[in-house]
Short mmCIF file of C-alpha atoms and ligand atoms in Angstrom, two decimals:
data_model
loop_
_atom_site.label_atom_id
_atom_site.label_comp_id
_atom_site.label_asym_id
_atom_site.label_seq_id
_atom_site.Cartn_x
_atom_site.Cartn_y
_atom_site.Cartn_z
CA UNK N 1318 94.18 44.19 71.16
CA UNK N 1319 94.34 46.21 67.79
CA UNK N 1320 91.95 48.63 67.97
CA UNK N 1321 90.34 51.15 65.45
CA UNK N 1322 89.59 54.46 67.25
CA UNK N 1323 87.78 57.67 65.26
CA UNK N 1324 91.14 59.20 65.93
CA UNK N 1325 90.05 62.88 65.05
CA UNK N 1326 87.33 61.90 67.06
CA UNK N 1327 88.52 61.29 70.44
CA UNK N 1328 88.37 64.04 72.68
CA UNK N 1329 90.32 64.76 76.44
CA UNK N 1330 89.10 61.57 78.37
CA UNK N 1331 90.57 58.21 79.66
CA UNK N 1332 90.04 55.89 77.56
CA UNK N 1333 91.68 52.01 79.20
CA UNK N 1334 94.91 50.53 77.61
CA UNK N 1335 95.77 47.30 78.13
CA UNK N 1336 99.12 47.88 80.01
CA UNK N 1337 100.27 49.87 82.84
CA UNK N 1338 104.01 49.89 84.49
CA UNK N 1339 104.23 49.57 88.40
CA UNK N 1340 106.96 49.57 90.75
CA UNK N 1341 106.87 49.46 94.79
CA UNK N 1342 109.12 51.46 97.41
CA UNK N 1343 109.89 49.59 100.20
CA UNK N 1344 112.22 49.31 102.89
CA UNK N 1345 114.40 52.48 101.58
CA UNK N 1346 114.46 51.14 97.52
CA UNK N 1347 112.30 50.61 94.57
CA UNK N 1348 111.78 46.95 93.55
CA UNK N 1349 112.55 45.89 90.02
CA UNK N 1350 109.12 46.47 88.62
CA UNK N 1351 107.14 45.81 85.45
CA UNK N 1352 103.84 45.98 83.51
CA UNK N 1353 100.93 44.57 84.59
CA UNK N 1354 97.00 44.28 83.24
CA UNK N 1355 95.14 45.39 86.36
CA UNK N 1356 93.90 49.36 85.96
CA UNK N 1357 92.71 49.02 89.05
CA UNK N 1358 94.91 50.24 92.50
CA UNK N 1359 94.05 48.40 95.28
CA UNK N 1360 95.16 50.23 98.77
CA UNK N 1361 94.80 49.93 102.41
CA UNK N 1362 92.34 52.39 103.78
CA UNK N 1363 94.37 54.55 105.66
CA UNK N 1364 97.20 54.38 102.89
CA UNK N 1365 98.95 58.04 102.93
CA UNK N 1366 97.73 59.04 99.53
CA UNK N 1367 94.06 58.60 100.59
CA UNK N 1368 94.64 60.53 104.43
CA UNK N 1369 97.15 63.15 103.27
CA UNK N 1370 96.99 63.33 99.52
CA UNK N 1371 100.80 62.15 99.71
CA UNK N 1372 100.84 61.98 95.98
CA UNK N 1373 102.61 63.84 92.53
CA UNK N 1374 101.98 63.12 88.59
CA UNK N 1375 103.73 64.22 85.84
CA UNK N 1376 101.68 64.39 81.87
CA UNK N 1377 103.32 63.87 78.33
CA UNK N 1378 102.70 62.58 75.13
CA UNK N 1379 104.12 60.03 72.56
CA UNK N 1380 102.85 60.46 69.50
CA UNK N 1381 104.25 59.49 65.44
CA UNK N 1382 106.64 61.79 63.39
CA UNK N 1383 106.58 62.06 59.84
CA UNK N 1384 108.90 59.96 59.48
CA UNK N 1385 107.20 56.90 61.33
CA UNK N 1386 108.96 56.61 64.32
CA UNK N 1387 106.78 56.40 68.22
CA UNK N 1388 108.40 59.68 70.36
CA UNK N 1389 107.80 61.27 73.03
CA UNK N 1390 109.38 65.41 74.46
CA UNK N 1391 112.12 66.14 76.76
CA UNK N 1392 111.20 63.05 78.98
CA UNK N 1393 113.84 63.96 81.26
CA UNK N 1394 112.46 67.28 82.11
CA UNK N 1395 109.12 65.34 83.54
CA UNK N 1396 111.48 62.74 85.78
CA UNK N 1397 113.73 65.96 86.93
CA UNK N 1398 110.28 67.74 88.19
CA UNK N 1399 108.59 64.46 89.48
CA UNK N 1400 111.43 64.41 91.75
CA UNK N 1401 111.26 68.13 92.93
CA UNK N 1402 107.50 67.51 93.47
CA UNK N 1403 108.44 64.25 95.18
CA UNK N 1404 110.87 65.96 97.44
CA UNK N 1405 109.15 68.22 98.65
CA UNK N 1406 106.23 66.07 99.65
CA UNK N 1407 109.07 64.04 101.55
CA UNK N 1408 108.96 61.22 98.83
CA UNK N 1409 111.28 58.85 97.33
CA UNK N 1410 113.58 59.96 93.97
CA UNK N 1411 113.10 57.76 91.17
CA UNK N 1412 116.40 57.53 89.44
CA UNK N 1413 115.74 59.81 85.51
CA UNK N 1414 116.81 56.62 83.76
CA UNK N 1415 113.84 54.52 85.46
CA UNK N 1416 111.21 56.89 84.67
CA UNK N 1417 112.70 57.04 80.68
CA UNK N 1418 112.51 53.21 81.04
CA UNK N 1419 108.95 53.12 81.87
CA UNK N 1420 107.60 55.67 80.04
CA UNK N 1421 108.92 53.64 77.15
CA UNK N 1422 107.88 50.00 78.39
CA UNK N 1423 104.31 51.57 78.23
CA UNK N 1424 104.53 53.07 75.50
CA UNK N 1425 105.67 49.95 73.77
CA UNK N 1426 103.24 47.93 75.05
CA UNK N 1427 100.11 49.74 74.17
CA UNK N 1428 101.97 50.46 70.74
CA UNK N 1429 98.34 50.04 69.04
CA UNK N 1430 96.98 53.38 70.82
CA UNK N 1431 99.36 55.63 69.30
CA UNK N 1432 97.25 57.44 66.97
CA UNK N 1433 98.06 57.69 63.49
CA UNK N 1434 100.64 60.76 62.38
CA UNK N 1435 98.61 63.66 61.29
CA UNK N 1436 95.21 62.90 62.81
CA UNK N 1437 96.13 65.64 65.71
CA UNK N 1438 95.66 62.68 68.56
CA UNK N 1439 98.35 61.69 71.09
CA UNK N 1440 99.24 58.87 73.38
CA UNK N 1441 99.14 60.78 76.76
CA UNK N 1442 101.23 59.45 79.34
CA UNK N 1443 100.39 59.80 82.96
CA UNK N 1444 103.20 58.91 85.32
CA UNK N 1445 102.41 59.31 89.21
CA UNK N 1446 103.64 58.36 92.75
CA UNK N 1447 101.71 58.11 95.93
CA UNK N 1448 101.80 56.92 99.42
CA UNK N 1449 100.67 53.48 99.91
CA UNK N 1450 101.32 52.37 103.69
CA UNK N 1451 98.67 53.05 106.23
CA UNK N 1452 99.28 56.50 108.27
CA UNK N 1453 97.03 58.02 110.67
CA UNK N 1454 99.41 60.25 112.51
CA UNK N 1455 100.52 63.24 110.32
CA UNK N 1456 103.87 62.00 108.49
CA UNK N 1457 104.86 61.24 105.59
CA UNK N 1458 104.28 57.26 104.58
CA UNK N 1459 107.20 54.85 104.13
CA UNK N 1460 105.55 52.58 101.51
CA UNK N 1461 105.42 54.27 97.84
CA UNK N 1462 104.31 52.82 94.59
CA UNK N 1463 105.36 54.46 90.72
CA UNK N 1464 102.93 53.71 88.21
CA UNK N 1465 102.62 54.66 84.81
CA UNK N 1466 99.12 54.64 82.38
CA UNK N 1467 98.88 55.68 79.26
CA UNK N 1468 95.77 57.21 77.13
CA UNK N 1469 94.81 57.87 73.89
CA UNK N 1470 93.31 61.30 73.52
CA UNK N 1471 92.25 63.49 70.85
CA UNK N 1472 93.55 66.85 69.00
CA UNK N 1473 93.17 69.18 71.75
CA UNK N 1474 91.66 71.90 69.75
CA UNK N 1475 89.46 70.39 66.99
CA UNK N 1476 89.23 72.50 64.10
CA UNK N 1477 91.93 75.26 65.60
CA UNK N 1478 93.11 76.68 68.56
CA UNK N 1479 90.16 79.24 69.21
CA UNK N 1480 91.29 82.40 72.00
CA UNK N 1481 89.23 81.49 75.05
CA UNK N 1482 88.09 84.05 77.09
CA UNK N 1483 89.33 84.09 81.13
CA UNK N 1484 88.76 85.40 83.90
CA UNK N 1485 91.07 86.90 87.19
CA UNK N 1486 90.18 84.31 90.32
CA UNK N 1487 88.25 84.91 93.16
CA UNK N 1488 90.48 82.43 94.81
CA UNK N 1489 93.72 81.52 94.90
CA UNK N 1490 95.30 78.15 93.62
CA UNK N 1491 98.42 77.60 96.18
CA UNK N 1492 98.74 78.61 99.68
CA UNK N 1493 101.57 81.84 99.53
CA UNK N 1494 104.42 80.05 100.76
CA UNK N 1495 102.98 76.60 100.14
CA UNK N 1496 103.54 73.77 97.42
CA UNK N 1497 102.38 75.94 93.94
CA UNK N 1498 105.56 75.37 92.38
CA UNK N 1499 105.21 71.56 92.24
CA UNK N 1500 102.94 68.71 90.04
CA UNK N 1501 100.27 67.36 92.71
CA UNK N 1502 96.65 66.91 92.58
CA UNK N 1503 97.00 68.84 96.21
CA UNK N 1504 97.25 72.20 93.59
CA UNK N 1505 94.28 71.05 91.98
CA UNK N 1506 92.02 70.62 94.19
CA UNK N 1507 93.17 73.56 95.54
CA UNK N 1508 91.72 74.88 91.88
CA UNK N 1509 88.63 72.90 91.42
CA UNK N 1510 85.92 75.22 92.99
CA UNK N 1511 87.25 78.44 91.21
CA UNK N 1512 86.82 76.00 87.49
CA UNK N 1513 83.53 75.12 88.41
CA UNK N 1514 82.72 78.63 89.13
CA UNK N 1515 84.40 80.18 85.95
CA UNK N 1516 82.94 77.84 83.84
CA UNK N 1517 79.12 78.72 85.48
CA UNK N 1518 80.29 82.41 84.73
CA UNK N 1519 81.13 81.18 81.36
CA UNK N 1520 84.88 81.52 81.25
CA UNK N 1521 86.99 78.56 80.08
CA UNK N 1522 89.74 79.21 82.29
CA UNK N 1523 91.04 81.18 85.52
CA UNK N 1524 93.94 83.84 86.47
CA UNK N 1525 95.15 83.36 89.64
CA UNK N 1526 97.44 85.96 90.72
CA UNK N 1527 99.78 85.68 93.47
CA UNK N 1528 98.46 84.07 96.81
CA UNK N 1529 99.87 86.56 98.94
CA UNK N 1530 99.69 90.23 96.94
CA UNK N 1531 97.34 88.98 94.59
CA UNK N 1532 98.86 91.99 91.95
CA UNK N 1533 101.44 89.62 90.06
CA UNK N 1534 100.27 87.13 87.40
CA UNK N 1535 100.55 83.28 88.14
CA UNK N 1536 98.82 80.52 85.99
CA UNK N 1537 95.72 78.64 85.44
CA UNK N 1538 94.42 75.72 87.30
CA UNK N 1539 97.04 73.63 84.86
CA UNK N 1540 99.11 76.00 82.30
CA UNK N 1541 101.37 78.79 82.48
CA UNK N 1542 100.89 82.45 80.92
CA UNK N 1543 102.88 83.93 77.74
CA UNK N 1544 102.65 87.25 76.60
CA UNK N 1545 103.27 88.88 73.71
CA UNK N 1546 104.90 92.99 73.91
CA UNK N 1547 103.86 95.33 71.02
CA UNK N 1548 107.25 94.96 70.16
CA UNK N 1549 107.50 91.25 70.23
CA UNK N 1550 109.36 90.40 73.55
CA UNK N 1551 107.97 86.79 75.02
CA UNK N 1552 107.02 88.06 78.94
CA UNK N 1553 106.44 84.84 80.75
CA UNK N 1554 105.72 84.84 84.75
CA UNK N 1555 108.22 84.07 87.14
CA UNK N 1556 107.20 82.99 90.58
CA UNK N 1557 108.02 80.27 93.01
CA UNK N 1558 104.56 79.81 93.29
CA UNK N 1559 103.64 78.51 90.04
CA UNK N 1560 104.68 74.92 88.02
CA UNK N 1561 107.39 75.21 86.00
CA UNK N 1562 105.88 74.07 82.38
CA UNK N 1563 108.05 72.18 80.16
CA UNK N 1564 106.02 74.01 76.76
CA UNK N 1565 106.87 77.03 78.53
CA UNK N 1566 110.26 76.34 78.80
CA UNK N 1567 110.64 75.08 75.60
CA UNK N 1568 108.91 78.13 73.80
CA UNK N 1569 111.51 80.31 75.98
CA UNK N 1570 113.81 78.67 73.53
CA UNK N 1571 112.14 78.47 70.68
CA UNK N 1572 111.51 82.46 70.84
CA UNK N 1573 115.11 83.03 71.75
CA UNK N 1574 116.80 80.78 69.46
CA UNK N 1575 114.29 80.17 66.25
CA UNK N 1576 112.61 83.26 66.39
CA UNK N 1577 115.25 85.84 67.08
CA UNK N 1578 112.97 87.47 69.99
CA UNK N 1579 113.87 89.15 73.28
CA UNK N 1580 112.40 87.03 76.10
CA UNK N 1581 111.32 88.04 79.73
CA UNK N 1582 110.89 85.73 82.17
CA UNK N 1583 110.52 87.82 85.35
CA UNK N 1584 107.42 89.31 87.91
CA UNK N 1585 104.31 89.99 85.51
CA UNK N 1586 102.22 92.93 87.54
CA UNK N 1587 98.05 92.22 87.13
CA UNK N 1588 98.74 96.36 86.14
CA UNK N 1589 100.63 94.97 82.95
CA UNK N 1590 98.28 93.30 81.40
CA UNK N 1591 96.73 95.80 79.40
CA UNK N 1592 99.61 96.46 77.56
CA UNK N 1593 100.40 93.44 75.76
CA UNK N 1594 99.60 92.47 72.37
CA UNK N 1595 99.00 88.59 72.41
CA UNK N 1596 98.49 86.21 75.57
CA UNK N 1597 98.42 82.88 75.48
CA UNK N 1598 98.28 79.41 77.81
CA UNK N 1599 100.94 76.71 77.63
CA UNK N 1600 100.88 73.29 78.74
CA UNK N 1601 101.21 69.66 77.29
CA UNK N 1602 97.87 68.97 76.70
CA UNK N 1603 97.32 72.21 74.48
CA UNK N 1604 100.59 73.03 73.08
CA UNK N 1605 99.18 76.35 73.34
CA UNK N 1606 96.26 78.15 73.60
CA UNK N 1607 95.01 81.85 72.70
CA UNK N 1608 93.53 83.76 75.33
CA UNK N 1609 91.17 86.48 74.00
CA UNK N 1610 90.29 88.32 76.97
CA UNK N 1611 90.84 88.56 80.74
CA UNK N 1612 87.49 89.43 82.51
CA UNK N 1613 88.83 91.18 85.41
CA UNK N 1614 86.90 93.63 88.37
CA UNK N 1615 86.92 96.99 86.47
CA UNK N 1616 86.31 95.24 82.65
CA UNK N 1617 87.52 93.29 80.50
CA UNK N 1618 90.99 93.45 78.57
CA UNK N 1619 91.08 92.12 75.17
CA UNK N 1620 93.88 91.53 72.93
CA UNK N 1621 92.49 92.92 69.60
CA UNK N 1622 95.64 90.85 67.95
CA UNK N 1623 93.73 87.35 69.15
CA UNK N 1624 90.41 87.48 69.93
CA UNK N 1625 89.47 86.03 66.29
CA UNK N 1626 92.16 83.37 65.86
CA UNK N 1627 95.56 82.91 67.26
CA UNK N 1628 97.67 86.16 67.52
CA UNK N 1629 100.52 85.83 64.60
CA UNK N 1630 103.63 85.67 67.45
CA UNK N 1631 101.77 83.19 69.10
CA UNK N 1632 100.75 81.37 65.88
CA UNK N 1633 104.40 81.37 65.23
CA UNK N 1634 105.77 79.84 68.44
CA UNK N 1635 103.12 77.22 68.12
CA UNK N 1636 104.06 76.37 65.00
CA UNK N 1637 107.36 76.46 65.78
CA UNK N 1638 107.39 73.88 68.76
CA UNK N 1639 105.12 71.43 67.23
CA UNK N 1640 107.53 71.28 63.87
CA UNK N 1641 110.08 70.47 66.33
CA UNK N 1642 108.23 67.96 68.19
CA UNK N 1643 106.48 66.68 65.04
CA UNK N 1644 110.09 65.93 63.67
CA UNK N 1645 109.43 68.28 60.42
CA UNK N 1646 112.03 71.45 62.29
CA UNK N 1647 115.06 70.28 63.18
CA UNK N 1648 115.32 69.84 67.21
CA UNK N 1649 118.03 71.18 69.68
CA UNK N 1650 119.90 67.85 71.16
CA UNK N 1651 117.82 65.64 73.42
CA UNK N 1652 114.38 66.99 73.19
CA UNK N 1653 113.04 64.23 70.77
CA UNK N 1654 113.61 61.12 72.14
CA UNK N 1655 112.88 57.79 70.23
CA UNK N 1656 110.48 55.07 71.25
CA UNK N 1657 109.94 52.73 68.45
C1 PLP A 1813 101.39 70.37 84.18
C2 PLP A 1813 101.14 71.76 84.55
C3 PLP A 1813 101.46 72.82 83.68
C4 PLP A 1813 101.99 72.60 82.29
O1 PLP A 1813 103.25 72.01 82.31
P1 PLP A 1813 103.81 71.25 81.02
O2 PLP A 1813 105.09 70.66 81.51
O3 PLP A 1813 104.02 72.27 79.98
O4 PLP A 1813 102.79 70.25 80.63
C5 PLP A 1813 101.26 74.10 84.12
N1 PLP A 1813 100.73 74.37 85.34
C6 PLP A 1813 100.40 73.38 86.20
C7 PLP A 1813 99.84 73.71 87.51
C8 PLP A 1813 100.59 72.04 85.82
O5 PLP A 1813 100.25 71.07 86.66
#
C-alpha cells in the first residue's frame, strides 16, 4: 500500500496506516501480541477506560536521517514514563524492551509512511494503554490492552517556527495534588475548555500556573516552558505537577553540554516572567516553539528578542536538537536508535 502523500503538505491530523501492534493483559501478564489491520477498538460498554478514563499514551516520531536510515528518539524515555503514568493509574508495567519492540514492528510495517528526509514530515507514533474489562464499581480494571498506531503528519511549523502569542489560564490543568505529572488524556480534558477559550480570545496556547498557588509557572495543555536569562541561563519549570517532556530534557542537555550554558531547572515564579529574554514551548510534536508574548491580568509581557522570529538562544537549541536527531550532530549514546 505505497502511497504518494504531498509530504510538505500534510498537516497535524490522523491520517490511517495499514498496521497497528496490539497486545492484551490478562490474568496478571501480557500475551505475546502482534500487528493487526483493524483501526478500529472494539470494547465492552462498561470497559474501565470508557467509565473511569483508566487510560495513558505516550507520542514520538520516526522519521529518515541523512544518511537513509528509519529512527526514532530516546524510545526508552517514552516506555520509562508510560510506566510511571501506568502506575499511578494502578496499571500494568510493560517491560522497556516490549514497548522498543513494538514501536519498531509498526514502524516497519507501515515503512511506506515515513516521509521522505528533508520534507519536515514525521511518522508519529502513538503508543497507549487502557482498561478494557467491564467495571462499574470504582476500581481499577483487571483486563488491559497495549496498542500502538502510527501517523504520518506534516512539518509542524510550515514555513518556520513563528512566536505564538499566550495567554495565563483562567483554569487550571491538574488537580494540586492530583495526576499532572503523568501522560493521560485525564490531563487533557482537564485542558480542553481553557484551549477552546484561548483560542476564541485568540491565543494559540495557555499558561497554567500552579493548581494550588497559582504564582509558579507550569506548562501548556501539552508542552513544557523554557526560558531564556539576559545572560543566557536555560530556566525550565520544575514541579511535580507538570509532565516531564523528553525535548525538555533533552535540550537540558543540549544547553549544558553543546552549548556551554548554565541551566536552571527549579520553581519559575509567574513574578519572573518579565525578566527573561526568550521563552519558548517544548514538546515532540514541535521540537520547539517561540512564544512571543504572555497575555496576562495587568498586560501583556513580550519578549522583544522573539516576537518576530525565533529568539537566537532558542534558535540555537532548536537547531541543536534536531541536528542531533536528524543524524547531521553527532548524538550522546542511546538517543538515536535505529529502525531500518
Ligand atoms: C507529551 C507532553 C509534553 C511533551 O513531552 P515530550 O516528551 O517532549 O513530547 C508536555 N506536556 C504534556 C502535558 C504532555 O502530555
Amino acid at each position: 500500500m505505497s502511497q504518494n502523500l504531498d509530504w510538505a503538505n500534510l498537516g497535524f491530523g490522523y491520517h490511517e496506516t495499514e498496521y497497528r501492534y496490539v497486545t492484551n493483559y490478562k490474568d496478571g501478564k501480557w500475551d505475546e501480541g502482534g500487528l493487526i489491520t483493524d483501526a478500529n477498538v472494539v470494547l465492552n460498554e462498561c470497559a474501565g477506560v470508557l467509565q473511569y478514563a483508566q487510560t495513558v499514551f505516550e507520542g514520538l516520531k520516526a522519521y529518515y536521517t541523512k544518511d537513509g536510515h528509519i529512527v526514532c528518539f530516546r524510545p526508552d524515555l517514552n516506555a520509562e514514563r508510560l510506566n510511571n503514568s501506568a502506575e499511578r493509574l494502578i496499571m500494568p508495567k510493560l517491560p522497556e524492551g516490549r514497548f522498543v519492540e513494538a514501536i519498531k514492528a509498526v514502524v516497519k510495517a507501515n515503512k511506506d509512511m515515513v516521509p521522505p528526509y528533508g520534507t519536515g514530515a514525521s511518522l508519529y507514533i502513538r503508543p497507549y494503554m487502557m482498561g478494557t474489562n467491564p467495571v462499574i464499581g470504582v476500581k481499577p480494571a483487571d483486563e488491559y490492552q497495549f496498542r500502538v498506531f502510527c501517523t504520518p503528519v506534516g512539518p509542524y511549523f510550515k514555513g518556520g517556527a513563528k512566536p505564538i502569542r499566550i495567554k495565563i489560564s483562567d483554569y487550571d490543568r491538574a488537580a494540586p495534588h492530583g495526576t499532572g505529572d503523568i501522560k493521560a488524556g485525564l490531563n487533557y480534558a482537564m485542558s480542553l475548555h481553557a484551549i477552546e477559550e484561548a483560542h476564541e480570545q485568540g491565543f494559540a496556547e495557555n499558561m497554567f500556573l500552579d493548581p494550588a498557588t497559582r504564582t509558579k509557572v507550569e506548562e501548556t495543555g501539552g508542552a513544557n516552558f523554557i526560558f531564556i536569562t539576559k545572560d543566557n541561563k536555560l530556566v525550565t519549570p520544575k514541579s511535580n505537577s507538570i509532565l516531564p517532556s523528553i525535548t525538555r530534557r533533552s535540550l537540558m542537555y543540549v544547553a549544558e553540554h553543546y552549548l556551554g550554558m548554565q541551566v536552571e531547572h527549579r520553581e519559575v515564579l509567574f513574578s519572573e516572567l518579565k525578566d527573561f529574554a526568550e521563552a519558548g514551548l517544548c514538546g515532540t510534536a514541535a521540537v520547539v516553539s517561540p512564544v512571543g508574548s504572555i497575555h496576562t491580568k495587568d498586560g501583556d509581557i513580550n519578549f522583544p528578542a522573539g516576537m518576530e522570529e525565533m529568539g537566537p538562544t532558542t534558535k540555537k537549541l532548536y537547531d541543536t536538537l534536531l541536528g542531533i536527531q536528524h543524524g547531521e550532530i553527532e548524538a550522546p549514546e542511546g538517543w538515536v536508535v535505529r529502525i531500518d
